[in-house]
Amino acid sequence: MMHSGNVLAFVGDAVLSLQVRKYLVSKGITQTKKLQETSVKFVSAKAQADFINYFLDENVLNENEIRVFKRGRNAKSQTMAKNADMITYRLSTGFEALWGYLYLNDKTDRLEELWEIVKDRVDLYE
């Protein structure tokens, strides 16, 4: 089934959120305030736009993954991120769409591979 970019982003947002929460807890972060503050380094529109720009700049994605990203990026949305401009918001929606696509298509090895790159780009303790 071919899901819309918005549906893929909806699922991708949840998948990423769970990955981030699991990761932060595994790092021993237990204070709710610290968990929330640190999770922003992964789930904010700006962070996600940075991740997808890195993937694109470094040719990390294959052609199909780029198509999925573009489907999410170009999806029409009724909402807008509170703390992001339109370009950043669309890039982050494309990033989430890629995450949702990989999850829904059981491409867990690839999802894990990209997740490792994302984790390497974030300094938890800065």
Tab-separated table of C-alpha atoms in Angstrom:
chain	number	residue	atom	x	y	z
A	1	MET	CA	0.000	0.000	0.000
A	2	MET	CA	1.241	3.468	-0.898
A	3	HIS	CA	0.742	5.788	2.079
A	4	SER	CA	0.681	9.556	1.815
A	5	GLY	CA	3.635	11.568	3.004
A	6	ASN	CA	1.612	12.824	5.958
A	7	VAL	CA	0.665	9.295	7.058
A	8	LEU	CA	4.283	8.169	6.792
A	9	ALA	CA	5.386	11.207	8.814
A	10	PHE	CA	2.736	10.505	11.462
A	11	VAL	CA	4.078	6.975	11.939
A	12	GLY	CA	7.701	8.095	11.648
A	13	ASP	CA	7.225	10.671	14.387
A	14	ALA	CA	6.049	7.946	16.772
A	15	VAL	CA	8.833	5.536	15.800
A	16	LEU	CA	11.535	8.158	16.268
A	17	SER	CA	10.042	9.312	19.555
A	18	LEU	CA	10.150	5.770	20.920
A	19	GLN	CA	13.717	5.245	19.669
A	20	VAL	CA	14.826	8.463	21.339
A	21	ARG	CA	13.107	7.678	24.631
A	22	LYS	CA	14.556	4.178	24.758
A	23	TYR	CA	18.016	5.523	23.950
A	24	LEU	CA	17.929	8.305	26.541
A	25	VAL	CA	16.767	5.957	29.287
A	26	SER	CA	19.507	3.467	28.295
A	27	LYS	CA	22.013	6.311	28.789
A	28	GLY	CA	20.874	6.620	32.400
A	29	ILE	CA	18.942	9.848	32.048
A	30	THR	CA	16.102	9.563	34.540
A	31	GLN	CA	14.932	13.086	35.370
A	32	THR	CA	11.795	13.923	33.413
A	33	LYS	CA	12.926	17.488	32.724
A	34	LYS	CA	16.313	16.285	31.423
A	35	LEU	CA	14.653	13.583	29.299
A	36	GLN	CA	12.401	16.198	27.703
A	37	GLU	CA	15.191	18.722	27.148
A	38	THR	CA	17.513	16.118	25.639
A	39	SER	CA	14.851	14.557	23.407
A	40	VAL	CA	14.502	17.916	21.619
A	41	LYS	CA	17.987	17.336	20.175
A	42	PHE	CA	16.386	14.524	18.141
A	43	VAL	CA	12.732	15.381	17.641
A	44	SER	CA	12.697	19.122	16.969
A	45	ALA	CA	12.031	20.214	13.411
A	46	LYS	CA	15.457	21.874	13.305
A	47	ALA	CA	17.242	18.692	14.429
A	48	GLN	CA	15.365	16.542	11.928
A	49	ALA	CA	16.055	19.018	9.122
A	50	ASP	CA	19.744	18.860	10.045
A	51	PHE	CA	19.683	15.046	9.994
A	52	ILE	CA	18.044	14.842	6.566
A	53	ASN	CA	20.364	17.502	5.148
A	54	TYR	CA	23.322	15.466	6.375
A	55	PHE	CA	21.898	12.302	4.770
A	56	LEU	CA	21.430	14.159	1.484
A	57	ASP	CA	24.797	15.956	1.576
A	58	GLU	CA	26.663	12.726	2.351
A	59	ASN	CA	24.712	10.589	-0.161
A	60	VAL	CA	23.523	8.262	2.599
A	61	LEU	CA	20.093	7.633	1.056
A	62	ASN	CA	19.255	5.501	-1.960
A	63	GLU	CA	16.972	6.722	-4.747
A	64	ASN	CA	13.842	5.175	-3.255
A	65	GLU	CA	14.541	6.691	0.155
A	66	ILE	CA	15.012	10.101	-1.449
A	67	ARG	CA	11.655	9.696	-3.225
A	68	VAL	CA	9.968	8.862	0.091
A	69	PHE	CA	11.631	11.853	1.770
A	70	LYS	CA	10.414	14.132	-1.041
A	71	ARG	CA	6.881	12.721	-0.772
A	72	GLY	CA	6.852	13.674	2.903
A	73	ARG	CA	8.563	17.008	2.343
A	74	ASN	CA	6.077	17.980	-0.341
A	75	ALA	CA	2.974	16.768	1.501
A	76	LYS	CA	0.397	19.447	2.143
A	77	SER	CA	-0.153	20.022	5.823
A	78	GLN	CA	-2.826	21.815	7.797
A	79	THR	CA	-0.417	22.492	10.651
A	80	MET	CA	2.929	24.147	11.113
A	81	ALA	CA	5.636	23.614	13.696
A	82	LYS	CA	5.509	26.161	16.495
A	83	ASN	CA	9.245	26.831	16.475
A	84	ALA	CA	10.255	26.342	12.832
A	85	ASP	CA	10.032	28.120	9.512
A	86	MET	CA	8.245	26.448	6.605
A	87	ILE	CA	11.398	25.062	4.940
A	88	THR	CA	12.660	23.511	8.169
A	89	TYR	CA	9.199	22.104	8.909
A	90	ARG	CA	8.912	20.506	5.465
A	91	LEU	CA	12.396	18.982	5.697
A	92	SER	CA	11.549	17.503	9.084
A	93	THR	CA	8.257	16.131	7.749
A	94	GLY	CA	10.219	14.445	4.961
A	95	PHE	CA	12.626	12.995	7.522
A	96	GLU	CA	9.715	11.609	9.568
A	97	ALA	CA	8.118	10.211	6.402
A	98	LEU	CA	11.325	8.311	5.665
A	99	TRP	CA	11.302	6.921	9.210
A	100	GLY	CA	7.659	5.866	8.859
A	101	TYR	CA	8.270	4.270	5.475
A	102	LEU	CA	11.202	2.211	6.759
A	103	TYR	CA	9.216	1.093	9.791
A	104	LEU	CA	6.023	0.192	7.912
A	105	ASN	CA	7.990	-1.744	5.296
A	106	ASP	CA	9.900	-3.773	7.918
A	107	LYS	CA	13.219	-2.293	6.826
A	108	THR	CA	14.473	-2.495	10.400
A	109	ASP	CA	18.129	-3.027	9.489
A	110	ARG	CA	18.143	0.150	7.409
A	111	LEU	CA	16.217	2.046	10.065
A	112	GLU	CA	18.803	0.972	12.643
A	113	GLU	CA	21.655	1.962	10.319
A	114	LEU	CA	20.239	5.472	9.894
A	115	TRP	CA	19.430	5.690	13.606
A	116	GLU	CA	23.096	5.015	14.416
A	117	ILE	CA	24.089	7.949	12.189
A	118	VAL	CA	21.530	10.181	13.910
A	119	LYS	CA	22.792	9.205	17.373
A	120	ASP	CA	26.393	9.899	16.318
A	121	ARG	CA	25.407	13.437	15.293
A	122	VAL	CA	23.933	14.367	18.703
A	123	ASP	CA	25.949	15.240	21.764
A	124	LEU	CA	23.687	14.344	24.680
A	125	TYR	CA	25.710	16.182	27.264
A	126	GLU	CA	26.466	19.548	25.677
